[in-house]
Tab-separated table of C-alpha atoms in Angstrom:
chain	number	residue	atom	x	y	z
A	85	UNK	CA	3.632	16.064	15.593
A	86	UNK	CA	3.432	13.155	18.082
A	87	UNK	CA	0.226	11.069	18.867
A	88	UNK	CA	-1.715	11.622	21.954
A	89	UNK	CA	-0.649	9.130	24.694
A	90	UNK	CA	-2.068	5.941	24.349
A	91	UNK	CA	-1.949	2.174	26.160
A	92	UNK	CA	-0.735	-0.317	23.635
A	93	UNK	CA	-1.920	-3.989	23.538
A	94	UNK	CA	-0.780	-7.079	21.385
A	95	UNK	CA	-2.824	-9.768	21.531
A	96	UNK	CA	-1.455	-13.251	19.928
A	97	UNK	CA	-5.145	-14.419	19.119
A	98	UNK	CA	-8.145	-13.129	17.310
A	99	UNK	CA	-10.228	-14.220	20.502
A	100	UNK	CA	-7.756	-12.281	22.727
A	101	UNK	CA	-8.181	-9.337	20.114
A	102	UNK	CA	-12.006	-9.394	20.182
A	103	UNK	CA	-12.371	-9.509	23.796
A	104	UNK	CA	-9.638	-6.403	24.095
A	105	UNK	CA	-11.792	-4.392	21.595
A	106	UNK	CA	-15.167	-5.267	23.696
A	107	UNK	CA	-13.330	-4.636	26.688
A	108	UNK	CA	-12.454	-0.906	25.742
A	109	UNK	CA	-15.299	0.060	23.518
A	110	UNK	CA	-14.950	3.314	21.118
A	111	UNK	CA	-11.660	4.162	23.194
A	112	UNK	CA	-9.726	1.319	21.232
A	113	UNK	CA	-8.637	1.154	17.535
A	114	UNK	CA	-7.311	-1.574	15.734
A	115	UNK	CA	-3.620	-1.216	14.527
A	116	UNK	CA	-2.582	-3.680	11.792
A	117	UNK	CA	-0.002	-2.274	9.464
A	118	UNK	CA	-0.349	1.414	10.550
A	119	UNK	CA	-0.010	3.083	7.234
A	120	UNK	CA	-3.333	5.288	7.564
A	121	UNK	CA	-3.686	5.037	11.302
A	122	UNK	CA	-0.592	6.337	12.140
A	123	UNK	CA	-0.543	9.539	9.940
A	124	UNK	CA	-3.951	10.154	11.538
A	125	UNK	CA	-2.687	9.763	14.821
A	126	UNK	CA	0.437	11.977	14.224
A	127	UNK	CA	-1.952	14.653	12.930
A	128	UNK	CA	-4.274	14.023	16.108
A	129	UNK	CA	-7.339	13.733	13.992
A	130	UNK	CA	-7.569	10.330	15.739
A	131	UNK	CA	-6.803	9.860	19.065
A	132	UNK	CA	-7.575	6.295	20.671
A	133	UNK	CA	-6.469	5.802	24.012
A	134	UNK	CA	-5.927	1.980	23.343
A	135	UNK	CA	-4.351	0.430	20.490
A	136	UNK	CA	-4.892	-3.285	19.550
A	137	UNK	CA	-2.134	-4.450	17.548
A	138	UNK	CA	-3.555	-7.007	15.542
A	139	UNK	CA	-0.128	-7.642	13.401
A	140	UNK	CA	1.104	-10.652	14.869
A	141	UNK	CA	-2.145	-12.725	14.788
A	142	UNK	CA	-1.422	-16.148	13.021
A	143	UNK	CA	-5.133	-16.480	11.895
A	144	UNK	CA	-5.196	-13.343	9.979
A	145	UNK	CA	-2.326	-14.546	7.680
A	146	UNK	CA	-1.917	-16.556	4.848
A	147	UNK	CA	-2.834	-16.709	0.796
A	148	UNK	CA	-4.091	-19.758	-0.551
A	149	UNK	CA	-6.128	-20.845	-3.469
A	150	UNK	CA	-9.508	-22.293	-2.075
A	151	UNK	CA	-11.990	-24.041	-4.679
A	152	UNK	CA	-13.244	-20.987	-6.655
A	153	UNK	CA	-11.759	-18.432	-4.389
A	154	UNK	CA	-8.279	-16.761	-3.612
A	155	UNK	CA	-8.549	-16.475	0.324
A	156	UNK	CA	-6.484	-13.765	1.636
A	157	UNK	CA	-5.762	-13.480	5.339
A	158	UNK	CA	-6.827	-9.376	6.427
A	159	UNK	CA	-3.041	-9.066	7.547
A	160	UNK	CA	-1.564	-9.778	3.698
A	161	UNK	CA	0.826	-6.928	3.057
A	162	UNK	CA	0.317	-5.100	-0.218
A	163	UNK	CA	3.924	-5.957	-1.118
A	164	UNK	CA	3.201	-9.658	-0.517
A	165	UNK	CA	0.081	-9.291	-2.864
A	166	UNK	CA	2.125	-7.684	-5.263
A	167	UNK	CA	4.943	-9.733	-5.534
A	168	UNK	CA	2.575	-13.189	-5.265
A	169	UNK	CA	2.497	-15.578	-8.387
A	170	UNK	CA	-0.826	-16.955	-7.050
A	171	UNK	CA	-2.449	-13.406	-7.093
A	172	UNK	CA	-0.911	-12.545	-10.482
A	173	UNK	CA	-2.097	-16.163	-11.880
A	174	UNK	CA	-5.877	-16.241	-10.172
A	175	UNK	CA	-6.657	-12.547	-9.233
A	176	UNK	CA	-4.771	-10.628	-12.017
A	177	UNK	CA	-6.709	-7.283	-11.374
A	178	UNK	CA	-4.967	-6.894	-7.910
A	179	UNK	CA	-1.780	-7.270	-9.691
A	180	UNK	CA	-2.654	-4.380	-12.100
A	181	UNK	CA	-3.733	-2.394	-9.283
A	182	UNK	CA	-1.036	-2.814	-6.593
A	183	UNK	CA	1.932	-0.638	-8.371
A	184	UNK	CA	-0.335	2.297	-7.837
A	185	UNK	CA	-0.959	1.826	-4.253
A	186	UNK	CA	1.295	4.633	-2.287
A	187	UNK	CA	5.104	3.863	-2.556
A	188	UNK	CA	7.414	0.665	-1.755
A	189	UNK	CA	7.807	1.268	2.026
A	190	UNK	CA	4.066	1.757	2.643
A	191	UNK	CA	3.266	-1.325	0.600
A	192	UNK	CA	5.818	-3.402	2.825
A	193	UNK	CA	3.688	-2.466	5.864
A	194	UNK	CA	0.293	-1.737	4.777
A	195	UNK	CA	-2.423	-4.431	4.655
A	196	UNK	CA	-5.148	-5.736	2.645
A	197	UNK	CA	-7.573	-5.674	5.467
A	198	UNK	CA	-6.377	-2.300	6.644
A	199	UNK	CA	-7.161	-0.524	3.474
A	200	UNK	CA	-10.889	-2.251	3.156
A	201	UNK	CA	-11.580	-1.503	6.583
A	202	UNK	CA	-10.718	2.150	6.142
A	203	UNK	CA	-12.662	2.260	2.779
A	204	UNK	CA	-11.188	5.405	1.614
A	205	UNK	CA	-13.149	6.145	-1.652
A	206	UNK	CA	-9.822	7.316	-3.540
A	207	UNK	CA	-8.031	3.788	-2.447
A	208	UNK	CA	-7.346	1.153	-4.766
A	209	UNK	CA	-8.201	-1.788	-3.142
A	210	UNK	CA	-11.647	-1.249	-2.122
A	211	UNK	CA	-12.717	-0.345	-5.914
A	212	UNK	CA	-10.895	-3.993	-7.019
A	213	UNK	CA	-12.928	-5.965	-3.923
A	214	UNK	CA	-16.060	-4.125	-5.665
A	215	UNK	CA	-15.168	-5.153	-9.105
A	216	UNK	CA	-14.208	-8.734	-8.112
A	217	UNK	CA	-17.393	-9.028	-5.904
A	218	UNK	CA	-15.129	-10.103	-3.219
A	219	UNK	CA	-16.642	-11.598	0.171
A	220	UNK	CA	-15.396	-10.140	3.522
A	221	UNK	CA	-14.876	-12.121	6.593
A	222	UNK	CA	-15.821	-10.389	9.759
A	223	UNK	CA	-15.458	-11.816	13.118
A	224	UNK	CA	-17.539	-9.987	16.158
A	225	UNK	CA	-19.123	-10.644	19.426
A	226	UNK	CA	-21.553	-12.520	17.854
A	227	UNK	CA	-19.411	-14.851	15.887
A	228	UNK	CA	-18.013	-14.957	12.247
A	229	UNK	CA	-20.147	-13.831	9.323
A	230	UNK	CA	-19.202	-12.874	5.447
A	231	UNK	CA	-20.178	-9.542	3.800
A	232	UNK	CA	-20.280	-9.297	-0.232
A	233	UNK	CA	-18.183	-6.230	-1.360
A	234	UNK	CA	-21.176	-4.723	-2.797
A	235	UNK	CA	-22.615	-4.489	0.766
A	236	UNK	CA	-19.635	-3.923	2.617
A	237	UNK	CA	-18.718	-0.413	1.652
A	238	UNK	CA	-21.575	1.779	3.005
A	239	UNK	CA	-20.279	5.277	2.914
A	240	UNK	CA	-17.519	7.670	3.785
A	241	UNK	CA	-15.100	5.597	5.527
A	242	UNK	CA	-18.124	3.593	6.599
A	243	UNK	CA	-18.072	-0.114	6.152
A	244	UNK	CA	-20.342	-3.281	7.234
A	245	UNK	CA	-17.644	-3.975	10.188
A	246	UNK	CA	-19.133	-2.315	13.172
A	247	UNK	CA	-17.011	-1.066	16.390
A	248	UNK	CA	-15.328	-4.006	18.008
A	249	UNK	CA	-15.473	-6.171	14.980
A	250	UNK	CA	-12.430	-7.234	12.983
A	251	UNK	CA	-12.004	-8.080	9.141
A	252	UNK	CA	-9.937	-11.678	9.348
A	253	UNK	CA	-10.147	-12.636	5.657
A	254	UNK	CA	-11.173	-11.602	1.847
A	255	UNK	CA	-12.294	-14.227	-0.660
A	256	UNK	CA	-11.366	-13.099	-4.078
A	257	UNK	CA	-13.119	-15.416	-7.076
A	258	UNK	CA	-10.421	-16.415	-9.384
A	259	UNK	CA	-10.387	-15.346	-12.537
A	260	UNK	CA	-12.458	-17.084	-15.339
A	261	UNK	CA	-11.000	-18.706	-18.800
A	262	UNK	CA	-11.252	-15.739	-21.328
A	263	UNK	CA	-11.611	-13.029	-18.485
A	264	UNK	CA	-9.408	-9.458	-19.091
A	265	UNK	CA	-9.124	-6.981	-16.593
A	266	UNK	CA	-7.972	-3.510	-16.662
A	267	UNK	CA	-6.839	-0.967	-13.838
A	268	UNK	CA	-5.600	2.587	-14.098
A	269	UNK	CA	-6.146	5.980	-12.094
A	270	UNK	CA	-5.030	9.303	-12.815
A	271	UNK	CA	-3.331	11.504	-10.230
A	272	UNK	CA	-1.103	14.104	-10.322
A	273	UNK	CA	1.877	12.273	-9.188
A	274	UNK	CA	2.876	8.669	-8.727
A	275	UNK	CA	1.530	7.638	-5.424
A	276	UNK	CA	-0.820	10.289	-4.559
A	277	UNK	CA	-4.591	9.253	-4.241
A	278	UNK	CA	-6.575	8.843	-7.216
A	279	UNK	CA	-8.519	11.949	-8.511
A	280	UNK	CA	-10.370	9.321	-10.290
A	281	UNK	CA	-9.581	5.359	-10.921
A	282	UNK	CA	-11.039	2.153	-12.444
A	283	UNK	CA	-11.121	-1.398	-11.588
A	284	UNK	CA	-12.673	-3.112	-14.675
A	285	UNK	CA	-13.060	-6.507	-15.600
A	286	UNK	CA	-14.614	-7.996	-19.164
A	287	UNK	CA	-15.764	-11.420	-18.620
A	288	UNK	CA	-15.748	-14.217	-21.228
A	289	UNK	CA	-18.991	-13.430	-22.792
A	290	UNK	CA	-17.705	-9.521	-23.007
A	291	UNK	CA	-20.002	-8.245	-20.054
A	292	UNK	CA	-18.002	-5.465	-18.282
A	293	UNK	CA	-17.974	-4.597	-14.522
A	294	UNK	CA	-16.809	-1.067	-13.701
A	295	UNK	CA	-15.713	-0.322	-10.298
A	296	UNK	CA	-14.700	3.424	-9.863
A	297	UNK	CA	-12.678	4.933	-6.927
A	298	UNK	CA	-12.671	8.758	-6.445
A	299	UNK	CA	-15.977	9.044	-7.816
A	300	UNK	CA	-18.364	9.250	-4.892
A	301	UNK	CA	-17.974	8.625	-0.938
A	302	UNK	CA	-17.120	4.710	-1.834
A	303	UNK	CA	-16.235	2.668	-4.837
A	304	UNK	CA	-18.945	2.759	-7.107
A	305	UNK	CA	-20.098	0.439	-9.759
A	306	UNK	CA	-21.718	2.080	-12.931
A	307	UNK	CA	-24.419	-0.165	-14.241
A	308	UNK	CA	-25.573	2.064	-17.309
A	309	UNK	CA	-22.005	2.632	-18.345
A	310	UNK	CA	-21.227	-1.217	-17.798
A	311	UNK	CA	-24.480	-1.761	-20.544
A	312	UNK	CA	-22.453	0.691	-23.084
A	313	UNK	CA	-19.209	-1.050	-22.274
A	314	UNK	CA	-20.550	-4.474	-22.815
A	315	UNK	CA	-22.119	-3.360	-26.105
A	316	UNK	CA	-18.911	-1.862	-26.997
A	317	UNK	CA	-16.922	-5.129	-26.286
A	318	UNK	CA	-19.355	-6.979	-28.514
A	319	UNK	CA	-19.588	-4.792	-31.242
A	320	UNK	CA	-15.667	-3.554	-31.156
A	321	UNK	CA	-16.594	0.469	-31.191
A	322	UNK	CA	-16.078	2.686	-28.512
A	323	UNK	CA	-19.000	4.698	-27.454
A	324	UNK	CA	-19.050	8.471	-27.963
A	325	UNK	CA	-17.571	10.323	-24.885
A	326	UNK	CA	-20.615	12.219	-24.486
A	327	UNK	CA	-22.809	9.051	-24.012
A	328	UNK	CA	-20.379	7.373	-21.606
A	329	UNK	CA	-20.354	10.781	-19.675
A	330	UNK	CA	-24.073	10.691	-19.519
A	331	UNK	CA	-24.168	7.334	-18.412
A	332	UNK	CA	-21.655	7.550	-15.773
A	333	UNK	CA	-23.256	10.879	-14.438
A	334	UNK	CA	-26.108	8.775	-13.781
A	335	UNK	CA	-24.426	6.409	-11.448
A	336	UNK	CA	-21.432	8.045	-9.955
A	337	UNK	CA	-21.558	11.012	-7.557
A	338	UNK	CA	-17.938	12.379	-7.687
A	339	UNK	CA	-16.957	15.192	-5.290
A	340	UNK	CA	-15.595	18.655	-6.187
A	341	UNK	CA	-12.525	19.252	-4.085
A	342	UNK	CA	-9.025	21.065	-4.071
A	343	UNK	CA	-7.868	18.358	-6.694
A	344	UNK	CA	-10.497	18.354	-9.254
A	345	UNK	CA	-14.367	19.416	-9.957
A	346	UNK	CA	-17.198	16.922	-10.113
A	347	UNK	CA	-17.258	17.490	-13.975
A	348	UNK	CA	-13.399	16.822	-14.166
A	349	UNK	CA	-14.119	13.468	-12.455
A	350	UNK	CA	-16.581	12.473	-14.641
A	351	UNK	CA	-14.772	13.417	-17.546
A	352	UNK	CA	-11.823	11.256	-16.241
A	353	UNK	CA	-13.922	8.425	-15.311
A	354	UNK	CA	-15.172	8.179	-19.180
A	355	UNK	CA	-11.512	8.611	-20.333
A	356	UNK	CA	-11.060	5.669	-17.921
A	357	UNK	CA	-13.656	3.455	-19.594
A	358	UNK	CA	-12.255	4.281	-23.257
A	359	UNK	CA	-8.738	3.018	-22.105
A	360	UNK	CA	-9.907	0.036	-20.647
A	361	UNK	CA	-12.107	-0.732	-23.918
A	362	UNK	CA	-9.150	0.327	-26.343
A	363	UNK	CA	-6.841	-2.198	-24.101
A	364	UNK	CA	-9.273	-5.083	-24.441
A	365	UNK	CA	-9.839	-4.339	-27.937
A	366	UNK	CA	-6.229	-3.975	-28.989
A	367	UNK	CA	-5.424	-7.462	-27.363
A	368	UNK	CA	-8.284	-8.848	-29.310
A	369	UNK	CA	-6.912	-7.845	-32.258
A	370	UNK	CA	-3.315	-9.093	-31.565
A	371	UNK	CA	-4.372	-12.397	-30.604
A	372	UNK	CA	-6.559	-12.498	-33.780
A	373	UNK	CA	-3.741	-11.480	-35.874
A	374	UNK	CA	-1.401	-14.291	-34.029
A	375	UNK	CA	-3.990	-16.867	-34.602
A	376	UNK	CA	-4.940	-15.713	-38.355
B	293	UNK	CA	5.373	-4.439	31.738
B	294	UNK	CA	4.729	-6.133	28.372
B	295	UNK	CA	2.485	-5.826	25.654
B	296	UNK	CA	0.175	-8.423	26.684
B	297	UNK	CA	-1.233	-6.572	29.774
B	298	UNK	CA	-3.099	-3.397	29.973
B	299	UNK	CA	-0.742	-0.601	31.599
B	300	UNK	CA	-3.098	1.349	34.018
B	301	UNK	CA	-1.894	4.572	32.443
B	302	UNK	CA	-1.520	5.551	28.900
B	303	UNK	CA	2.019	6.140	27.817
B	304	UNK	CA	3.350	3.608	30.788
B	305	UNK	CA	6.746	2.337	29.078
B	306	UNK	CA	6.774	-1.053	27.640
B	307	UNK	CA	9.714	-3.505	27.015
B	308	UNK	CA	11.264	-3.842	23.653
B	309	UNK	CA	13.991	-6.303	22.297
B	310	UNK	CA	15.366	-6.006	18.849
B	311	UNK	CA	18.107	-6.054	16.722
B	312	UNK	CA	19.356	-2.523	15.126
B	313	UNK	CA	22.301	-2.615	12.864
B	314	UNK	CA	23.482	-6.004	14.013
B	315	UNK	CA	23.172	-5.162	17.838
B	316	UNK	CA	21.156	-6.600	20.238
B	317	UNK	CA	18.959	-3.862	21.850
B	318	UNK	CA	16.866	-3.798	25.109
B	319	UNK	CA	14.840	-0.731	26.064
B	320	UNK	CA	11.661	0.521	27.605
B	321	UNK	CA	9.565	3.035	25.583
B	322	UNK	CA	6.428	4.950	25.514
B	323	UNK	CA	3.957	3.257	23.230
B	324	UNK	CA	3.517	6.341	20.936
B	325	UNK	CA	7.752	6.675	20.316
B	326	UNK	CA	7.948	5.849	16.725
B	327	UNK	CA	10.960	3.844	15.344
B	328	UNK	CA	12.683	6.889	13.907
B	329	UNK	CA	12.524	8.984	17.438
B	330	UNK	CA	13.422	5.674	18.788
B	331	UNK	CA	16.532	5.470	16.974
B	332	UNK	CA	17.459	9.119	17.245
B	333	UNK	CA	16.851	9.522	20.713
B	334	UNK	CA	17.502	6.305	22.246
B	335	UNK	CA	20.431	4.705	20.291
B	336	UNK	CA	21.641	8.170	19.081
B	337	UNK	CA	21.673	6.841	15.263
B	338	UNK	CA	20.748	10.119	13.640
B	339	UNK	CA	21.354	9.181	10.191
B	340	UNK	CA	17.410	8.531	10.067
B	341	UNK	CA	15.913	11.953	9.866
B	342	UNK	CA	12.411	13.248	10.364
B	343	UNK	CA	10.468	15.365	7.887
B	344	UNK	CA	6.763	15.651	7.976
B	345	UNK	CA	5.923	12.681	10.573
B	346	UNK	CA	3.053	11.447	8.423
B	347	UNK	CA	4.553	8.880	5.895
B	348	UNK	CA	4.717	11.138	2.863
B	349	UNK	CA	8.549	12.362	2.866
B	350	UNK	CA	10.573	9.386	2.979
B	351	UNK	CA	13.166	11.226	5.054
B	352	UNK	CA	12.910	8.409	8.002
B	353	UNK	CA	13.026	5.514	5.767
B	354	UNK	CA	14.814	2.529	7.575
B	355	UNK	CA	14.752	-1.374	7.220
B	356	UNK	CA	12.746	-3.405	9.193
B	357	UNK	CA	13.087	-7.282	8.781
B	358	UNK	CA	14.963	-6.406	5.414
B	359	UNK	CA	12.095	-4.439	3.897
B	360	UNK	CA	11.791	-0.526	3.853
B	361	UNK	CA	9.947	1.176	6.098
B	362	UNK	CA	8.362	4.659	7.105
B	363	UNK	CA	10.242	4.928	10.510
B	364	UNK	CA	7.432	7.396	11.470
B	365	UNK	CA	4.879	5.003	11.050
B	366	UNK	CA	6.350	1.913	12.911
B	367	UNK	CA	5.677	2.343	16.537
B	368	UNK	CA	8.862	1.317	18.530
B	369	UNK	CA	7.211	-1.302	20.097
B	370	UNK	CA	6.095	-2.876	17.031
B	371	UNK	CA	9.708	-3.454	16.091
B	372	UNK	CA	10.111	-5.971	19.061
B	373	UNK	CA	11.554	-8.864	17.825
B	374	UNK	CA	12.644	-7.607	14.586
B	375	UNK	CA	15.820	-6.761	12.866
B	376	UNK	CA	16.171	-2.941	12.093
B	377	UNK	CA	19.325	-1.702	9.748
B	378	UNK	CA	19.410	2.179	9.626
B	379	UNK	CA	21.916	3.893	7.005
B	380	UNK	CA	24.893	3.692	9.505
B	381	UNK	CA	24.548	-0.409	9.386
B	382	UNK	CA	24.239	-0.120	5.652
B	383	UNK	CA	27.289	1.953	5.133
B	384	UNK	CA	28.942	-0.402	7.542
B	385	UNK	CA	28.268	-3.569	5.535
B	386	UNK	CA	29.780	-1.909	2.543
B	387	UNK	CA	26.794	-3.083	0.691
B	388	UNK	CA	26.125	0.368	-0.827
B	389	UNK	CA	29.443	1.857	-1.178
B	390	UNK	CA	28.943	1.884	-4.925
B	391	UNK	CA	25.614	3.846	-4.334
B	392	UNK	CA	27.342	6.195	-1.970
B	393	UNK	CA	30.166	6.929	-4.096
B	394	UNK	CA	27.725	7.682	-7.555
B	395	UNK	CA	25.745	9.959	-5.004
B	396	UNK	CA	28.657	11.768	-4.499
B	397	UNK	CA	30.104	12.015	-8.109
B	398	UNK	CA	26.842	12.827	-9.388
B	399	UNK	CA	26.249	15.552	-6.641
B	400	UNK	CA	23.005	13.754	-5.847
B	401	UNK	CA	22.996	15.532	-2.325
B	402	UNK	CA	23.008	19.000	-1.306
B	403	UNK	CA	21.712	19.541	2.032
B	404	UNK	CA	21.700	15.759	2.642
B	405	UNK	CA	18.452	15.849	4.705
B	406	UNK	CA	16.787	13.222	2.248
B	407	UNK	CA	19.828	11.522	1.381
B	408	UNK	CA	19.485	8.768	3.977
B	409	UNK	CA	15.785	7.902	3.012
B	410	UNK	CA	16.785	7.990	-0.948
B	411	UNK	CA	19.618	5.461	-0.152
B	412	UNK	CA	17.794	3.177	1.830
B	413	UNK	CA	14.900	3.573	-1.087
B	414	UNK	CA	17.273	3.120	-4.036
B	415	UNK	CA	19.314	0.209	-2.382
B	416	UNK	CA	15.598	-1.982	-2.263
B	417	UNK	CA	15.267	-1.197	-5.706
B	418	UNK	CA	18.497	-2.154	-6.894
B	419	UNK	CA	18.480	-5.338	-4.958
B	420	UNK	CA	15.267	-6.398	-5.910
B	421	UNK	CA	14.265	-5.145	-9.221
B	422	UNK	CA	17.593	-3.220	-10.726
B	423	UNK	CA	16.670	-1.094	-13.768
B	424	UNK	CA	18.621	1.763	-15.599
B	425	UNK	CA	14.884	2.814	-16.672
B	426	UNK	CA	15.059	6.677	-15.514
B	427	UNK	CA	11.157	6.981	-15.480
B	428	UNK	CA	11.102	3.581	-13.267
B	429	UNK	CA	13.670	4.583	-11.079
B	430	UNK	CA	11.837	7.892	-10.679
B	431	UNK	CA	8.564	6.010	-9.928
B	432	UNK	CA	10.287	4.163	-7.208
B	433	UNK	CA	11.629	7.135	-5.333
B	434	UNK	CA	8.733	9.218	-5.894
B	435	UNK	CA	7.839	8.806	-2.360
B	436	UNK	CA	11.064	10.370	-1.066
B	437	UNK	CA	11.234	13.885	-1.399
B	438	UNK	CA	14.110	16.094	-2.225
B	439	UNK	CA	13.981	20.104	-1.909
B	440	UNK	CA	17.478	20.699	-3.181
B	441	UNK	CA	18.681	18.695	-6.184
B	442	UNK	CA	15.682	18.229	-8.128
B	443	UNK	CA	16.196	14.446	-8.578
B	444	UNK	CA	18.074	14.442	-11.730
B	445	UNK	CA	21.052	13.558	-10.350
B	446	UNK	CA	19.585	11.334	-7.925
B	447	UNK	CA	18.305	9.305	-10.422
B	448	UNK	CA	21.331	9.485	-12.553
B	449	UNK	CA	23.530	8.027	-9.649
B	450	UNK	CA	20.897	5.107	-9.129
B	451	UNK	CA	20.679	4.234	-13.074
B	452	UNK	CA	24.761	4.464	-12.991
B	453	UNK	CA	24.849	1.862	-10.507
B	454	UNK	CA	21.802	-0.411	-11.579
B	455	UNK	CA	24.024	-0.536	-15.048
B	456	UNK	CA	27.518	-1.296	-13.351
B	457	UNK	CA	25.559	-3.922	-11.166
B	458	UNK	CA	23.718	-5.724	-14.198
B	459	UNK	CA	26.903	-5.628	-16.309
B	460	UNK	CA	28.759	-7.575	-13.353
B	461	UNK	CA	26.005	-10.045	-13.543
B	462	UNK	CA	26.177	-10.412	-17.297
B	463	UNK	CA	30.121	-10.873	-16.966
B	464	UNK	CA	29.825	-13.347	-14.314
B	465	UNK	CA	27.189	-15.312	-16.229
B	466	UNK	CA	29.339	-14.960	-19.385
B	467	UNK	CA	32.295	-16.451	-17.376
B	468	UNK	CA	30.508	-19.346	-16.175
B	469	UNK	CA	29.798	-20.646	-19.616
């Protein structure tokens, strides 16, 4: 159906956007790509009376290498990240994850900042940000501050960005020499929200970071499973699935819903860890063969 | 009234200037009118269809500044200053004549409801990442729902056009040597 009536503002600067949000308070919502907000408004689960369209604000755009980080403006469209050589070189985990985000028409409009600020627990980019230890730049009434990903995602659709605050940019640490990445998700159809998914990084010293989507009310690291996975990378042996599942059950809190039970999600999480480990081991084996 | 002032009442019309299929358009629209409704009701360009109206079915697919988007998820006021191309415009340009012809020959449409969105979606794949791989084609069009054909004929049509276009590129490259 059609959205409920609202007023529409399109400020041309960050300061003007912040002022508009302050002025209108909880009646106002930020509109960026609109690929999540517009469906919510069409279904009338969201009925803001004021929309503040930030999509033309220059200060929120741009993608550039900045020392140890790749800084992405919050308005960077998914499609731009997907096709970016900078991202492919310096934050390859994103390049692996982005083909799983919805469909081309959605990726042409949806934004990085929008996805992170919505913090859907089954979305790809929040899990990637968590795996990468990304840093969020937030602009509010009191000025700017930074929040690391581990503190940014606080609950279901809940982040450290408060009412009236705007996520302006995200710093992704650039990948180090010898670092390997993995992304996969399990969904019924291409483009569906994941039933469960994994954004994983194996660092040069073989220590593994695992960030899961669809396994809780927010993207979640799994420290106990990370220890098992790190051992596996060092020893070359994939742990028994029962061990993996037990480790994951300690750190994840998957929901049961129409798509899958909590137990199925835990099972899928274990399968995804195995896939990650096998893909890394296969590549190590292949490169050893090449050099011998 | 332009978008930098707060109107006194919600839904007060806002001026929007854009180019649609190469024509300059200027209208006043309520903020909540989406681009698909604007094209259909203001401009009588009815090839763009409205299906689910929440972004999942793909029937409303149009081009905005050269990229495919969901017409139901873009507000008409957000298209201010933009170039929009609908199926009518693509058809007139002749740039998808081979694809349209292939759709007819493969029986890739029955009721035709999904067809404009399918053509817009397939056209982007063929221009940016042409492939004859059926799984890759299916992946790309998986956001466009068809209730009639079962997709097989659509995939065949797209694959055939990809093959022909790739062949002609190879032929031209060979010629240049």
